[in-house]
PDB file of C-alpha atoms in Angstrom:
ATOM      1  CA  UNK A   1      89.940 -33.718 -66.072  1.00  0.00           C
ATOM      2  CA  UNK A   2      88.823 -32.149 -62.837  1.00  0.00           C
ATOM      3  CA  UNK A   3      90.626 -30.853 -59.772  1.00  0.00           C
ATOM      4  CA  UNK A   4      90.822 -33.262 -56.859  1.00  0.00           C
ATOM      5  CA  UNK A   5      91.491 -30.694 -54.125  1.00  0.00           C
ATOM      6  CA  UNK A   6      87.957 -30.749 -52.688  1.00  0.00           C
ATOM      7  CA  UNK A   7      86.966 -34.275 -53.715  1.00  0.00           C
ATOM      8  CA  UNK A   8      86.785 -37.245 -51.385  1.00  0.00           C
ATOM      9  CA  UNK A   9      88.345 -40.344 -52.952  1.00  0.00           C
ATOM     10  CA  UNK A  10      86.213 -43.460 -53.285  1.00  0.00           C
ATOM     11  CA  UNK A  11      87.332 -46.714 -51.629  1.00  0.00           C
ATOM     12  CA  UNK A  12      88.003 -49.410 -54.228  1.00  0.00           C
ATOM     13  CA  UNK A  13      87.819 -53.064 -53.194  1.00  0.00           C
ATOM     14  CA  UNK A  14      90.472 -55.088 -54.991  1.00  0.00           C
ATOM     15  CA  UNK A  15      89.726 -58.792 -55.312  1.00  0.00           C
ATOM     16  CA  UNK A  16      92.503 -61.370 -55.609  1.00  0.00           C
ATOM     17  CA  UNK A  17      91.520 -64.543 -57.484  1.00  0.00           C
ATOM     18  CA  UNK A  18      91.666 -67.812 -55.564  1.00  0.00           C
ATOM     19  CA  UNK A  19      94.503 -69.161 -57.723  1.00  0.00           C
ATOM     20  CA  UNK A  20      96.824 -66.149 -57.237  1.00  0.00           C
ATOM     21  CA  UNK A  21      98.453 -64.042 -54.518  1.00  0.00           C
ATOM     22  CA  UNK A  22      98.026 -60.733 -56.385  1.00  0.00           C
ATOM     23  CA  UNK A  23      95.807 -59.292 -59.114  1.00  0.00           C
ATOM     24  CA  UNK A  24      96.407 -58.168 -62.698  1.00  0.00           C
ATOM     25  CA  UNK A  25      93.893 -56.047 -64.600  1.00  0.00           C
ATOM     26  CA  UNK A  26      94.260 -55.706 -68.371  1.00  0.00           C
ATOM     27  CA  UNK A  27      92.101 -52.607 -68.834  1.00  0.00           C
ATOM     28  CA  UNK A  28      91.353 -51.618 -72.454  1.00  0.00           C
ATOM     29  CA  UNK A  29      89.156 -48.607 -73.082  1.00  0.00           C
ATOM     30  CA  UNK A  30      88.053 -47.271 -76.464  1.00  0.00           C
ATOM     31  CA  UNK A  31      86.668 -43.920 -75.344  1.00  0.00           C
ATOM     32  CA  UNK A  32      88.904 -42.730 -72.526  1.00  0.00           C
ATOM     33  CA  UNK A  33      90.528 -43.546 -69.222  1.00  0.00           C
ATOM     34  CA  UNK A  34      87.914 -41.970 -66.959  1.00  0.00           C
ATOM     35  CA  UNK A  35      88.611 -39.750 -63.981  1.00  0.00           C
ATOM     36  CA  UNK A  36      87.983 -42.074 -60.978  1.00  0.00           C
ATOM     37  CA  UNK A  37      89.570 -40.580 -57.831  1.00  0.00           C
ATOM     38  CA  UNK A  38      90.021 -43.587 -55.529  1.00  0.00           C
ATOM     39  CA  UNK A  39      92.241 -45.424 -53.051  1.00  0.00           C
ATOM     40  CA  UNK A  40      92.749 -48.973 -51.790  1.00  0.00           C
ATOM     41  CA  UNK A  41      94.988 -50.692 -49.219  1.00  0.00           C
ATOM     42  CA  UNK A  42      97.079 -52.443 -51.906  1.00  0.00           C
ATOM     43  CA  UNK A  43     100.162 -51.273 -53.747  1.00  0.00           C
ATOM     44  CA  UNK A  44      99.388 -50.538 -57.393  1.00  0.00           C
ATOM     45  CA  UNK A  45     101.886 -50.754 -60.235  1.00  0.00           C
ATOM     46  CA  UNK A  46     100.386 -49.347 -63.461  1.00  0.00           C
ATOM     47  CA  UNK A  47     101.783 -49.298 -66.984  1.00  0.00           C
ATOM     48  CA  UNK A  48      99.741 -47.003 -69.246  1.00  0.00           C
ATOM     49  CA  UNK A  49      99.937 -47.518 -73.018  1.00  0.00           C
ATOM     50  CA  UNK A  50      98.603 -45.749 -76.110  1.00  0.00           C
ATOM     51  CA  UNK A  51      97.324 -42.881 -74.004  1.00  0.00           C
ATOM     52  CA  UNK A  52      98.178 -39.325 -73.005  1.00  0.00           C
ATOM     53  CA  UNK A  53      96.634 -37.298 -70.223  1.00  0.00           C
ATOM     54  CA  UNK A  54      96.876 -36.283 -66.602  1.00  0.00           C
ATOM     55  CA  UNK A  55      97.893 -38.423 -63.677  1.00  0.00           C
ATOM     56  CA  UNK A  56      96.827 -37.451 -60.145  1.00  0.00           C
ATOM     57  CA  UNK A  57      98.664 -39.266 -57.317  1.00  0.00           C
ATOM     58  CA  UNK A  58      98.191 -37.891 -53.824  1.00  0.00           C
ATOM     59  CA  UNK A  59      98.820 -34.163 -54.068  1.00  0.00           C
ATOM     60  CA  UNK A  60     100.796 -34.460 -57.333  1.00  0.00           C
ATOM     61  CA  UNK A  61      99.353 -33.597 -60.738  1.00  0.00           C
ATOM     62  CA  UNK A  62     101.446 -34.553 -63.756  1.00  0.00           C
ATOM     63  CA  UNK A  63     101.225 -35.453 -67.398  1.00  0.00           C
ATOM     64  CA  UNK A  64     101.539 -39.013 -68.615  1.00  0.00           C
ATOM     65  CA  UNK A  65     102.297 -40.468 -72.027  1.00  0.00           C
ATOM     66  CA  UNK A  66     102.694 -43.881 -73.634  1.00  0.00           C
ATOM     67  CA  UNK A  67     104.782 -46.174 -71.438  1.00  0.00           C
ATOM     68  CA  UNK A  68     104.095 -44.356 -68.157  1.00  0.00           C
ATOM     69  CA  UNK A  69     104.979 -46.626 -65.216  1.00  0.00           C
ATOM     70  CA  UNK A  70     103.928 -45.631 -61.697  1.00  0.00           C
ATOM     71  CA  UNK A  71     103.939 -47.354 -58.302  1.00  0.00           C
ATOM     72  CA  UNK A  72     101.250 -46.076 -55.935  1.00  0.00           C
ATOM     73  CA  UNK A  73     101.489 -46.882 -52.237  1.00  0.00           C
ATOM     74  CA  UNK A  74      98.673 -48.252 -50.059  1.00  0.00           C
ATOM     75  CA  UNK A  75      95.751 -45.918 -49.330  1.00  0.00           C
ATOM     76  CA  UNK A  76      97.180 -43.152 -51.536  1.00  0.00           C
ATOM     77  CA  UNK A  77      94.383 -41.506 -53.581  1.00  0.00           C
ATOM     78  CA  UNK A  78      95.048 -41.552 -57.314  1.00  0.00           C
ATOM     79  CA  UNK A  79      93.540 -41.498 -60.790  1.00  0.00           C
ATOM     80  CA  UNK A  80      94.448 -41.163 -64.437  1.00  0.00           C
ATOM     81  CA  UNK A  81      92.430 -39.103 -66.919  1.00  0.00           C
ATOM     82  CA  UNK A  82      93.159 -39.476 -70.612  1.00  0.00           C
ATOM     83  CA  UNK A  83      93.266 -36.657 -73.101  1.00  0.00           C
ATOM     84  CA  UNK A  84      93.862 -38.708 -76.260  1.00  0.00           C
ATOM     85  CA  UNK A  85      94.806 -42.058 -77.723  1.00  0.00           C
ATOM     86  CA  UNK A  86      98.159 -42.016 -79.487  1.00  0.00           C
ATOM     87  CA  UNK A  87      96.985 -44.503 -82.139  1.00  0.00           C
ATOM     88  CA  UNK A  88      93.252 -43.825 -82.640  1.00  0.00           C
ATOM     89  CA  UNK A  89      92.767 -47.357 -84.011  1.00  0.00           C
ATOM     90  CA  UNK A  90      93.848 -48.940 -80.705  1.00  0.00           C
ATOM     91  CA  UNK A  91      92.375 -48.612 -77.187  1.00  0.00           C
ATOM     92  CA  UNK A  92      93.813 -46.863 -74.165  1.00  0.00           C
ATOM     93  CA  UNK A  93      95.522 -49.604 -72.134  1.00  0.00           C
ATOM     94  CA  UNK A  94      96.243 -49.727 -68.424  1.00  0.00           C
ATOM     95  CA  UNK A  95      98.007 -52.836 -67.143  1.00  0.00           C
ATOM     96  CA  UNK A  96      97.383 -52.657 -63.403  1.00  0.00           C
ATOM     97  CA  UNK A  97      99.018 -54.899 -60.819  1.00  0.00           C
ATOM     98  CA  UNK A  98      97.755 -54.865 -57.223  1.00  0.00           C
ATOM     99  CA  UNK A  99      99.452 -56.592 -54.306  1.00  0.00           C
ATOM    100  CA  UNK A 100      99.000 -56.286 -50.561  1.00  0.00           C
ATOM    101  CA  UNK A 101     101.601 -54.716 -48.275  1.00  0.00           C
ATOM    102  CA  UNK A 102     101.651 -57.896 -46.158  1.00  0.00           C
ATOM    103  CA  UNK A 103     102.323 -60.089 -49.198  1.00  0.00           C
ATOM    104  CA  UNK A 104     105.100 -57.763 -50.392  1.00  0.00           C
ATOM    105  CA  UNK A 105     106.664 -57.609 -46.919  1.00  0.00           C
ATOM    106  CA  UNK A 106     106.664 -61.410 -46.611  1.00  0.00           C
ATOM    107  CA  UNK A 107     108.225 -61.797 -50.058  1.00  0.00           C
ATOM    108  CA  UNK A 108     110.870 -59.106 -49.536  1.00  0.00           C
ATOM    109  CA  UNK A 109     111.576 -60.317 -45.993  1.00  0.00           C
ATOM    110  CA  UNK A 110     112.086 -63.924 -47.000  1.00  0.00           C
ATOM    111  CA  UNK A 111     114.208 -63.397 -50.128  1.00  0.00           C
ATOM    112  CA  UNK A 112     117.462 -61.507 -49.624  1.00  0.00           C
ATOM    113  CA  UNK A 113     117.654 -60.805 -53.347  1.00  0.00           C
ATOM    114  CA  UNK A 114     114.490 -58.693 -53.106  1.00  0.00           C
ATOM    115  CA  UNK A 115     115.599 -56.471 -50.221  1.00  0.00           C
ATOM    116  CA  UNK A 116     116.272 -53.517 -52.579  1.00  0.00           C
ATOM    117  CA  UNK A 117     112.609 -53.746 -53.606  1.00  0.00           C
ATOM    118  CA  UNK A 118     111.684 -52.979 -49.996  1.00  0.00           C
ATOM    119  CA  UNK A 119     113.260 -49.536 -50.335  1.00  0.00           C
ATOM    120  CA  UNK A 120     111.258 -48.875 -53.504  1.00  0.00           C
ATOM    121  CA  UNK A 121     108.052 -49.951 -51.762  1.00  0.00           C
ATOM    122  CA  UNK A 122     108.848 -47.586 -48.885  1.00  0.00           C
ATOM    123  CA  UNK A 123     109.202 -44.712 -51.378  1.00  0.00           C
ATOM    124  CA  UNK A 124     105.819 -45.495 -52.961  1.00  0.00           C
ATOM    125  CA  UNK A 125     103.947 -43.898 -50.061  1.00  0.00           C
ATOM    126  CA  UNK A 126     103.741 -40.633 -52.031  1.00  0.00           C
ATOM    127  CA  UNK A 127     103.790 -42.339 -55.442  1.00  0.00           C
ATOM    128  CA  UNK A 128     106.773 -43.193 -57.579  1.00  0.00           C
ATOM    129  CA  UNK A 129     107.011 -42.542 -61.328  1.00  0.00           C
ATOM    130  CA  UNK A 130     109.751 -44.592 -62.972  1.00  0.00           C
ATOM    131  CA  UNK A 131     112.051 -43.078 -65.571  1.00  0.00           C
ATOM    132  CA  UNK A 132     111.244 -43.573 -69.251  1.00  0.00           C
ATOM    133  CA  UNK A 133     114.279 -45.838 -69.531  1.00  0.00           C
ATOM    134  CA  UNK A 134     113.256 -48.042 -66.611  1.00  0.00           C
ATOM    135  CA  UNK A 135     109.688 -48.251 -67.935  1.00  0.00           C
ATOM    136  CA  UNK A 136     110.896 -49.157 -71.436  1.00  0.00           C
ATOM    137  CA  UNK A 137     113.108 -51.902 -69.994  1.00  0.00           C
ATOM    138  CA  UNK A 138     110.205 -53.692 -68.256  1.00  0.00           C
ATOM    139  CA  UNK A 139     107.438 -52.848 -70.742  1.00  0.00           C
ATOM    140  CA  UNK A 140     107.713 -56.088 -72.804  1.00  0.00           C
ATOM    141  CA  UNK A 141     107.599 -58.206 -69.645  1.00  0.00           C
ATOM    142  CA  UNK A 142     104.514 -56.409 -68.329  1.00  0.00           C
ATOM    143  CA  UNK A 143     102.759 -56.453 -71.713  1.00  0.00           C
ATOM    144  CA  UNK A 144     103.181 -60.252 -71.850  1.00  0.00           C
ATOM    145  CA  UNK A 145     101.634 -60.833 -68.393  1.00  0.00           C
ATOM    146  CA  UNK A 146      97.967 -61.097 -69.433  1.00  0.00           C
ATOM    147  CA  UNK A 147      98.807 -64.158 -71.562  1.00  0.00           C
ATOM    148  CA  UNK A 148     100.504 -66.023 -68.701  1.00  0.00           C
ATOM    149  CA  UNK A 149      99.016 -68.372 -66.132  1.00  0.00           C
ATOM    150  CA  UNK A 150      99.089 -67.256 -62.459  1.00  0.00           C
ATOM    151  CA  UNK A 151     102.464 -68.925 -61.753  1.00  0.00           C
ATOM    152  CA  UNK A 152     103.996 -67.326 -64.840  1.00  0.00           C
ATOM    153  CA  UNK A 153     102.605 -63.937 -63.850  1.00  0.00           C
ATOM    154  CA  UNK A 154     104.120 -64.264 -60.382  1.00  0.00           C
ATOM    155  CA  UNK A 155     107.540 -65.109 -61.769  1.00  0.00           C
ATOM    156  CA  UNK A 156     107.277 -62.229 -64.244  1.00  0.00           C
ATOM    157  CA  UNK A 157     106.303 -59.787 -61.484  1.00  0.00           C
ATOM    158  CA  UNK A 158     109.271 -60.881 -59.377  1.00  0.00           C
ATOM    159  CA  UNK A 159     111.557 -60.597 -62.410  1.00  0.00           C
ATOM    160  CA  UNK A 160     110.642 -56.905 -62.744  1.00  0.00           C
ATOM    161  CA  UNK A 161     112.707 -56.200 -59.625  1.00  0.00           C
ATOM    162  CA  UNK A 162     115.937 -57.243 -61.328  1.00  0.00           C
TER     163      UNK A 162
END
């Protein structure tokens, strides 16, 4: 991995499909999770599986391991860079969920039950790594998302807040 101190992040355009209000990427890489210093106006919730390496979020550099769960705020530069696969027979996996600040604000503002999520979103401005216990608790729900239809994915995403 390289140092990001002098690098300019690249703008990434996130596309939301016409049948959904947010985007899920099921990224599976055999060789490595490449260093791609970037930013975008969406929130990003990423669960990284079967991979170890470095995570750069804003001005923070840290190590990540299997089950790493991070929420990155809008326009915050970030990247992951793998060092190794835990199980060499399986790919590095990044399950990435992107949603717009406006969409999140409308959802949190209209549903009283989600108001605590608003505080978490506010804290994501500098990046937020969830505890291993919290990540383990939601891991099965996130891992099942790629097999769901858009409505099922939405309900699963909302259920993560509980």
